[in-house]
Coordinates of C-alpha atoms and ligand atoms in Angstrom, one line a residue:
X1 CA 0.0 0.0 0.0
X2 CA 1.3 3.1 -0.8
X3 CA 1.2 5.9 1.9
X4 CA -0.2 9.6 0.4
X5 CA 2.7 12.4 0.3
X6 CA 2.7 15.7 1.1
X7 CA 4.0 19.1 -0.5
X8 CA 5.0 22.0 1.1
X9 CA 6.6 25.2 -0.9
X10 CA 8.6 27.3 0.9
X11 CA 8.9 30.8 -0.1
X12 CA 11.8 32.0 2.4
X13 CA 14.7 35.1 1.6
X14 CA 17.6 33.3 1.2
X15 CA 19.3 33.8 5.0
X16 CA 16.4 32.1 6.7
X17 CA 16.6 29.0 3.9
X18 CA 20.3 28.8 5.0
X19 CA 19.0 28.6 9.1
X20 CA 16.2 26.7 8.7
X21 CA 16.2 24.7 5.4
X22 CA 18.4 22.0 6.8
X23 CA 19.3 18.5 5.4
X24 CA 18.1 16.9 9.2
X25 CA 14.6 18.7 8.5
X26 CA 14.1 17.9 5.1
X27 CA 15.3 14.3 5.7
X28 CA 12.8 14.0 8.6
X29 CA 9.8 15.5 7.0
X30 CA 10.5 13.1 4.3
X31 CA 10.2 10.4 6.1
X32 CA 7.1 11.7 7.4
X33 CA 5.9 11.4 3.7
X34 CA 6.2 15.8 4.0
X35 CA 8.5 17.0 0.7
X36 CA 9.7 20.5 1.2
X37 CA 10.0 22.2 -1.6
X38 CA 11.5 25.2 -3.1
X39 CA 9.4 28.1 -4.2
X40 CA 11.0 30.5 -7.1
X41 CA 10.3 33.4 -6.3
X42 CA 11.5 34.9 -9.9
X43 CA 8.3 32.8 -11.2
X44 CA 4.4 33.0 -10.5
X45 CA 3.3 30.9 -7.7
X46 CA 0.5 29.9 -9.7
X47 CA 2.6 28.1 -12.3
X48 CA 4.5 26.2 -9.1
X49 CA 3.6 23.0 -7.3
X50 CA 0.7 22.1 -6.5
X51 CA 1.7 22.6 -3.3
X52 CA -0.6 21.0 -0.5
X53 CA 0.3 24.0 1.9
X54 CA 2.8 27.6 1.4
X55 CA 5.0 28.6 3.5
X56 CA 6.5 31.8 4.0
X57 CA 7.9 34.7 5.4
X58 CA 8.3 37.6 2.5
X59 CA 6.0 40.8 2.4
X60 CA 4.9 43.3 0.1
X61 CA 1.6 43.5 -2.3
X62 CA 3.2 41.7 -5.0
X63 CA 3.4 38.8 -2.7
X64 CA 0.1 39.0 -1.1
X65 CA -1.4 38.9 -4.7
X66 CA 0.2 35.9 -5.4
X67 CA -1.0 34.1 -2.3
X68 CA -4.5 35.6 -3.0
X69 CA -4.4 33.8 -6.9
X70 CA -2.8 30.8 -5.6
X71 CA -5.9 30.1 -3.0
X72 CA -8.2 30.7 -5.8
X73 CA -6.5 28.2 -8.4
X74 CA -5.9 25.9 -5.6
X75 CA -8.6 26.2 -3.0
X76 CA -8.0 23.2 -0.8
X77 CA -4.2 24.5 -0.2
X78 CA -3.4 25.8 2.9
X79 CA -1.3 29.0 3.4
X80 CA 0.5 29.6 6.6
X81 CA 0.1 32.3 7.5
X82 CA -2.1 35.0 6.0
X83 CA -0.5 38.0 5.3
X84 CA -3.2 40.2 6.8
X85 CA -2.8 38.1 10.2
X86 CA 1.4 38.8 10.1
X87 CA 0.7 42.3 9.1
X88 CA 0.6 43.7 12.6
X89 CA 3.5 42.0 13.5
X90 CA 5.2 44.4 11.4
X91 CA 4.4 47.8 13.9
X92 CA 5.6 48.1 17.3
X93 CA 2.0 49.5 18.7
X94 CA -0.2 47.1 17.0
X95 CA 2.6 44.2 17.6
X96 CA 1.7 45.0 21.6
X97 CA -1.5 46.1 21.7
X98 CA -2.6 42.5 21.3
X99 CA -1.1 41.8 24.5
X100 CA -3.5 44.0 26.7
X101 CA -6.1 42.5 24.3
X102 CA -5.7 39.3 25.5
X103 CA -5.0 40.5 29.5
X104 CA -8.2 41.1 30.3
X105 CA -9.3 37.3 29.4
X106 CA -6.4 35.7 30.9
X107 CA -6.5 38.1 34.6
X108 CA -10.5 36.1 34.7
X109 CA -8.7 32.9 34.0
X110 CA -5.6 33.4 36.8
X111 CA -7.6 34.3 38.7
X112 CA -10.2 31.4 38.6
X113 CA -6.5 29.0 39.3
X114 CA -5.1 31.1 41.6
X115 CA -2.2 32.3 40.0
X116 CA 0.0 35.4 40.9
X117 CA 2.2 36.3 38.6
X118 CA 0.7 38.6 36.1
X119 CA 1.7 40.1 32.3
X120 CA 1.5 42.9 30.3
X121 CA 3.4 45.7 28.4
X122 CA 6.0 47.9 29.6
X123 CA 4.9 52.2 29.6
X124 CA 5.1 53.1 26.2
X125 CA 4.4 56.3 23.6
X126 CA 4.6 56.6 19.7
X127 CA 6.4 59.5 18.7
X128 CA 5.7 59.7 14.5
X129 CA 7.0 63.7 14.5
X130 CA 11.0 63.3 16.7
X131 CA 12.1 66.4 14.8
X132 CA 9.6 68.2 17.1
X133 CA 11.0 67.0 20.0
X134 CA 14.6 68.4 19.7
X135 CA 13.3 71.0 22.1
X136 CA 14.5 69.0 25.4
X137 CA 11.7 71.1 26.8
X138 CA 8.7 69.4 25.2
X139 CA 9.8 66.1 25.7
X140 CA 10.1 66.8 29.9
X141 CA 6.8 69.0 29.9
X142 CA 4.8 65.7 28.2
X143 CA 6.9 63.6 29.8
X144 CA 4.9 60.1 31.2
X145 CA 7.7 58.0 31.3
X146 CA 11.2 57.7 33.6
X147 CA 14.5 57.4 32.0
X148 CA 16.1 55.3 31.1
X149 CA 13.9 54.4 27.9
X150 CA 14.5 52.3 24.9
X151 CA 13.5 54.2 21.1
X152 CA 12.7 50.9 19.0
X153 CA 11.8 51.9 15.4
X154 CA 8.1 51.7 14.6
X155 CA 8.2 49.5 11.8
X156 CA 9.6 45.9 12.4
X157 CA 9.8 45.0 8.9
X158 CA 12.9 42.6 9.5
X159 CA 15.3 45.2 7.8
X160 CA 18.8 45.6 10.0
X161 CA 17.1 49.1 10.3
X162 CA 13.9 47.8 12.0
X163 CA 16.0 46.3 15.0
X164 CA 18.5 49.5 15.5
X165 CA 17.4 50.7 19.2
X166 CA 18.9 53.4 21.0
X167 CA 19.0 53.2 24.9
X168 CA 18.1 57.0 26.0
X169 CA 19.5 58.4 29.6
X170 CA 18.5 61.8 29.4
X171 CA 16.6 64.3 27.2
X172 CA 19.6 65.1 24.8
X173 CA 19.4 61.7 23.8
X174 CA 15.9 62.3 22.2
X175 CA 18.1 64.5 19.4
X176 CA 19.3 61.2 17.1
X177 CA 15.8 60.2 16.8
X178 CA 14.9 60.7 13.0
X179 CA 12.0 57.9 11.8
X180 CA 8.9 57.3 14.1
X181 CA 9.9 55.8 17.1
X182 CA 8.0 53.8 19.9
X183 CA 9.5 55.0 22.9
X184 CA 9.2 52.3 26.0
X185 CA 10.4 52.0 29.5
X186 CA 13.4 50.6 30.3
X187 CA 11.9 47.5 33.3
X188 CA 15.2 46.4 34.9
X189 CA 14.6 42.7 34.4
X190 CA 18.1 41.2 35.7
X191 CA 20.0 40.7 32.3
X192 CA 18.1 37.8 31.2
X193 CA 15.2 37.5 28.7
X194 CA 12.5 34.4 28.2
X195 CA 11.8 33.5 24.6
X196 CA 9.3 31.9 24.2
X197 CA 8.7 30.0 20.6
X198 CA 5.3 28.8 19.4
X199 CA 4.9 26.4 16.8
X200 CA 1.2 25.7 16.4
X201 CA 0.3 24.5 19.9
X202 CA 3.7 23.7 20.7
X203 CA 5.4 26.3 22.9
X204 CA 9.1 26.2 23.9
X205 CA 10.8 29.2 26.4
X206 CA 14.4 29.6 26.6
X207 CA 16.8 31.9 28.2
X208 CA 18.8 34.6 26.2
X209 CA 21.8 37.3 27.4
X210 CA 20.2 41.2 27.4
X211 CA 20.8 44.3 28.5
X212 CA 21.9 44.6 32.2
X213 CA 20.5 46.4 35.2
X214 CA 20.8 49.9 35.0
X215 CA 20.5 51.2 39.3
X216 CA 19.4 55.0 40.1
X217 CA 23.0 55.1 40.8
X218 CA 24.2 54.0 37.4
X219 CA 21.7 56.1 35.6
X220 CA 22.7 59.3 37.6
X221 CA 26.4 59.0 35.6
X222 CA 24.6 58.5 32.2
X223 CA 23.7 61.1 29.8
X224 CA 22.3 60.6 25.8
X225 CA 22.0 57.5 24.9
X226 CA 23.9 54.0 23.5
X227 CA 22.9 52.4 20.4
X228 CA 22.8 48.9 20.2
X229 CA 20.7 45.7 17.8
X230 CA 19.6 42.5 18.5
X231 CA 21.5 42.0 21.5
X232 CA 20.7 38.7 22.5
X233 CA 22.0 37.5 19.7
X234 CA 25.1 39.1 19.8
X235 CA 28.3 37.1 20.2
X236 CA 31.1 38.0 22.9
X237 CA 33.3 40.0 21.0
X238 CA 30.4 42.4 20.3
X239 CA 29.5 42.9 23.6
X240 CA 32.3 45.3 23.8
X241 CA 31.2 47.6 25.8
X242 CA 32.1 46.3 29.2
X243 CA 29.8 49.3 30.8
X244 CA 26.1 47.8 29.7
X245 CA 26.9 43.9 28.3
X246 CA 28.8 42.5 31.4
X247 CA 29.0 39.1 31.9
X248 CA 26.1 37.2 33.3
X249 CA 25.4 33.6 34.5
X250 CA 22.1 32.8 32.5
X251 CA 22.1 29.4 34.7
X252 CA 21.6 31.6 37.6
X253 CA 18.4 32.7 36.4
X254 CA 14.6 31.5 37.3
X255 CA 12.2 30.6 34.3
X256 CA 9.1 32.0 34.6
X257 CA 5.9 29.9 35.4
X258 CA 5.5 27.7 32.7
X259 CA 1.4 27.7 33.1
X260 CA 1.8 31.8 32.5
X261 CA 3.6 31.3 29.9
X262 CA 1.6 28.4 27.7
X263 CA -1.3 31.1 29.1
X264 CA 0.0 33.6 27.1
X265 CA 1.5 31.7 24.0
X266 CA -1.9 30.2 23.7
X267 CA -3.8 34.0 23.9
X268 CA -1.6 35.2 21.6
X269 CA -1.9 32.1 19.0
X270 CA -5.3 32.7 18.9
X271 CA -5.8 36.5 18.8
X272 CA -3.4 36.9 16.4
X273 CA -4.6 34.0 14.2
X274 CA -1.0 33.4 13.9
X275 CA 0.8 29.6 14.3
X276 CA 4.6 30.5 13.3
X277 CA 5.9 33.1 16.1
X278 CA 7.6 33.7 19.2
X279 CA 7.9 36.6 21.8
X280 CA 10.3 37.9 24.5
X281 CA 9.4 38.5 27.8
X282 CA 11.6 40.1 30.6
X283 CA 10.4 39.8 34.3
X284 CA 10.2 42.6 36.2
X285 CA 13.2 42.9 39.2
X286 CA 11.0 45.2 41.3
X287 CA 8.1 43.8 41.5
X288 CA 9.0 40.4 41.1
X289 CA 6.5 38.1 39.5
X290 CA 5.4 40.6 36.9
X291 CA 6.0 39.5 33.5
X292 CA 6.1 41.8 30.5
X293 CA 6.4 40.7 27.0
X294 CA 8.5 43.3 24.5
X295 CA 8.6 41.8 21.1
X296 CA 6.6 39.2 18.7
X297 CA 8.2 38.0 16.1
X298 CA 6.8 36.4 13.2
X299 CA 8.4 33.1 11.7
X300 CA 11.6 33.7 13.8
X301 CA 14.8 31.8 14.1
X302 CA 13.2 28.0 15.1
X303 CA 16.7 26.6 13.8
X304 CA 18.1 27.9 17.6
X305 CA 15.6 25.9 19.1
X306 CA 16.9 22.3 20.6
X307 CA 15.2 19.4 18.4
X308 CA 13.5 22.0 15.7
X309 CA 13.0 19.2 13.2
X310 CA 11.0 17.0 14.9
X311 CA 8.7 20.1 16.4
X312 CA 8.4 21.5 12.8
X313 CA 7.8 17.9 11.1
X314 CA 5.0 17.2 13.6
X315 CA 3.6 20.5 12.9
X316 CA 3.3 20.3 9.4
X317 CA 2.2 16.8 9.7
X318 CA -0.8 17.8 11.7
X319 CA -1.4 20.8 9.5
X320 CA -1.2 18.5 6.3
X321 CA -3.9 15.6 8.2
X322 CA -6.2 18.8 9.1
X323 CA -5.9 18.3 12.5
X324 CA -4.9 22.0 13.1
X325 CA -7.4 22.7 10.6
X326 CA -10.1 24.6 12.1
X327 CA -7.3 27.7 12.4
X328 CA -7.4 27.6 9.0
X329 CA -10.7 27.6 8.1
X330 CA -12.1 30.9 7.3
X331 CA -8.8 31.4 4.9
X332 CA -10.7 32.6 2.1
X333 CA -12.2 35.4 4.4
X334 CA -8.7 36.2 5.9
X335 CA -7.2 36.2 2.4
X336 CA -9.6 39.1 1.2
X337 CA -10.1 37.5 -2.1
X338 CA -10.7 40.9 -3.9
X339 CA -9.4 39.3 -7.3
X340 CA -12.6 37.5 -8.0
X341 CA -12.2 38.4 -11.9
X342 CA -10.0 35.3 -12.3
X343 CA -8.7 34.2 -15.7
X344 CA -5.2 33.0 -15.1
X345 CA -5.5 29.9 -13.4
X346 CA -2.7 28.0 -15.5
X347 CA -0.5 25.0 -15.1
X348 CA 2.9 24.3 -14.8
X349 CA 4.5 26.9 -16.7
X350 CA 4.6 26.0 -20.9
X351 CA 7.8 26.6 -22.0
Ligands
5MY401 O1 18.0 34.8 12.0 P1 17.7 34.5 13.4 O2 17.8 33.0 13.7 O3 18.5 35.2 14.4 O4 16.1 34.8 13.7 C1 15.7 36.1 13.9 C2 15.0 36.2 15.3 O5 15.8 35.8 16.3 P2 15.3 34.9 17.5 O6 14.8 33.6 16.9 O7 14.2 35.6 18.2 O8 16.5 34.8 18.3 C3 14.6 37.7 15.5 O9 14.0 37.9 16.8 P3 14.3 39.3 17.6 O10 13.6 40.4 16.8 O11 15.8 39.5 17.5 O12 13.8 39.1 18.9 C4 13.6 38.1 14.4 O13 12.5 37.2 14.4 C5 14.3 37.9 13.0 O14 13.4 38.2 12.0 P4 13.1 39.7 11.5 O15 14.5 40.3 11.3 O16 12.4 40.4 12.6 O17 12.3 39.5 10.3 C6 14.8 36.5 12.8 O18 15.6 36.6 11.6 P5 15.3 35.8 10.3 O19 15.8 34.4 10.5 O20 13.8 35.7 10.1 O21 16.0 36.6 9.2
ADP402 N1 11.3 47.7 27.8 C1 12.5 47.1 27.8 N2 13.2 47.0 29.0 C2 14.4 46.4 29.0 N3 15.1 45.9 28.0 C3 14.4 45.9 26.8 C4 13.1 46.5 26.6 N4 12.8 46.4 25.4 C5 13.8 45.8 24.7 N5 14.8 45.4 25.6 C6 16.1 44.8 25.2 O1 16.3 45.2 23.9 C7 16.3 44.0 23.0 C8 15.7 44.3 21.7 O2 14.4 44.8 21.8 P1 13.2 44.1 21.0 O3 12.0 44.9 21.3 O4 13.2 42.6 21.3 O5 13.6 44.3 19.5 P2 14.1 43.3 18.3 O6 12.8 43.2 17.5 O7 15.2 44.0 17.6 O8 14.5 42.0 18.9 C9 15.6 42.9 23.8 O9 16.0 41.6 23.5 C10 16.0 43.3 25.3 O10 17.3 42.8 25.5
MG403 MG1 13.4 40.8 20.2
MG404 MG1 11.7 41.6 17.0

């Protein structure tokens, strides 16, 4: 008897193929009857596979209209995820705001089991104007927040740009701001931050380096700012700057409650509609069993997480037998099918 086999297409830029398209995971999905295959990206996806599911992490209209034509040739493929779903993944406010959205849900549930710790957001403002605040003035009179704060770029579009943060002491640091900037409170949180990876309904949290501590006492002796990018997953030599990334003992540090964290993996998965993600969270030092999340992430770096092939494999495997179909289910909806006036649904490409 022959077993049926599945296709996926993978439409990826070509750093995350080299992470995450590895020999072990396409040899495993394979013998889970799962082919992964390459999408070109030079051709139309409707002249590609057919493809029993797409996935992908690339932006941009041109993109979305291909997804949107592929569904519509191929109706009983599965696309993960939509667009419109990652889409707020992609602005620092919106990326967040889910977060409270899913609070108030989750307080009824801890509270109904008793739990203490508690999550949320850290104090933060959108500034879209920053050439208006170079008047140190204006930013004290309005000011809602305590230094030290963190300026993260609005946009999180994955560009080296996106992840450039500056680390603000004192008002003259406001004056390198250029592009709309979310401007967040610096939560002392120890040095060590939780991330948290969700693959469908799997969820897996691991410990990563950050910034250190920074005491009334430190902060009195600062003035400006630091700039600084994707710190924890920067390597020794580029922590260079003994003053902010000295050394830590990451075994030293407590993981959060794991029933907080599945709590909040599992909020997020479904609010967001999204199955490919993970988030940081930091934990509070003063108050203790506060958690606050910082950063989602869509389709991040799974390839750092221990046993990644078999996690992946047995995701796509229950994606591909439907049993994580009911997430997918209103797809059509989600995809916006505005290009109802159909007339290319062609084959393999004639050459
Ligand atoms: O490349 P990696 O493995 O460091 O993964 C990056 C993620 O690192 P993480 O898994 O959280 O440690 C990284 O997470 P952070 O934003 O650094 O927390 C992003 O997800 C990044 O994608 P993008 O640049 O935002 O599109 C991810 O980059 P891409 O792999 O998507 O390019
Ligand atoms: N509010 C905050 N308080 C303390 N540290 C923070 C805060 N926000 C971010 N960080 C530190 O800055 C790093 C980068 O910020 P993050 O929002 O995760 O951006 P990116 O998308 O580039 O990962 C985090 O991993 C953490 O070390
Ligand atoms: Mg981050
Ligand atoms: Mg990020």
């Amino acid at each position: 008897m022959t077993t049926k086999r599945f296709s996926i297409g993978y439409a990826l830029l070509l750093k995350k193929q080299k992470s995450f398209i590895q020999a072990s995971l396409v040899n495993l999905a394979k013998e889970r009857g799962i082919d992964l295959i390459k999408i070109d990206t030079e051709k139309p996806l409707v002249n590609q596979g057919p493809f029993d599911c797409v996935l992908h992490k690339l932006y941009g209209e041109e993109w979305r209209k291909q997804l949107r034509e592929y569904l519509v040739c191929n109706p009983s493929a599965i696309v993960i995820d939509f667009p419109d779903a990652i889409e707020r993944l992609h602005n620092r406010i919106s990326m967040l705001d889910v977060v409270s959205e899913i609070q108030e849900v989750k307080r009824d549930e801890c509270h109904e089991s008793h739990e203490t710790a508690t999550f949320g957001v850290p104090k933060q403002i959108v500034i879209y104007e920053p050439e208006k605040l170079k008047n140190a003035e204006a930013w004290g009179e309005g000011l809602i927040l305590k230094f030290p704060v963190i300026a993260k770029p609005l946009v999180a579009d994955g560009s080296a740009k996106s992840h450039k943060m500056l680390l603000i002491f004192s008002s003259e640091g406001f004056e390198s701001l250029k592009s709309p900037t979310v401007v967040q409170e610096f939560v002392n949180h120890g040095g060590v931050i939780f991330k948290v990876y969700v693959v469908g309904k799997y969820v897996k949290c691991v410990k990563r380096k950050s910034l250190p501590d920074i005491t009334e006492e430190k902060l009195g002796g600062l003035r400006g700012c630091l700039s600084f990018s994707q710190v924890s997953n920067m390597t020794l030599d580029e922590r260079n700057d003994e003053r902010y990334y000295e050394m830590l003992d990451l075994e030293d540090a407590a993981m959060p409650p794991m029933s907080l964290i599945i709590n909040i993996a599992s909020g997020l998965r479904k609010a967001m509609k999204l199955h490919l993600f993970n988030f940081d969270v930091i934990r509070d030092t003063k108050v203790g069993n506060r958690y606050l999340v910082i950063d989602i992430n869509y389709f991040p770096g799974y390839a750092k997480m221990p046993g990644y092939e078999s996690v992946m494999t047995d995701f796509f495997w229950d994606v591909l037998n439907k049993k994580e179909a009911r997430s997918f289910n209103c797809k059509n909806e989600s995809m916006k099918l505005v290009d109802n006036n159909n007339g290319g649904c062609g084959g393999p490409e004639k050459v």
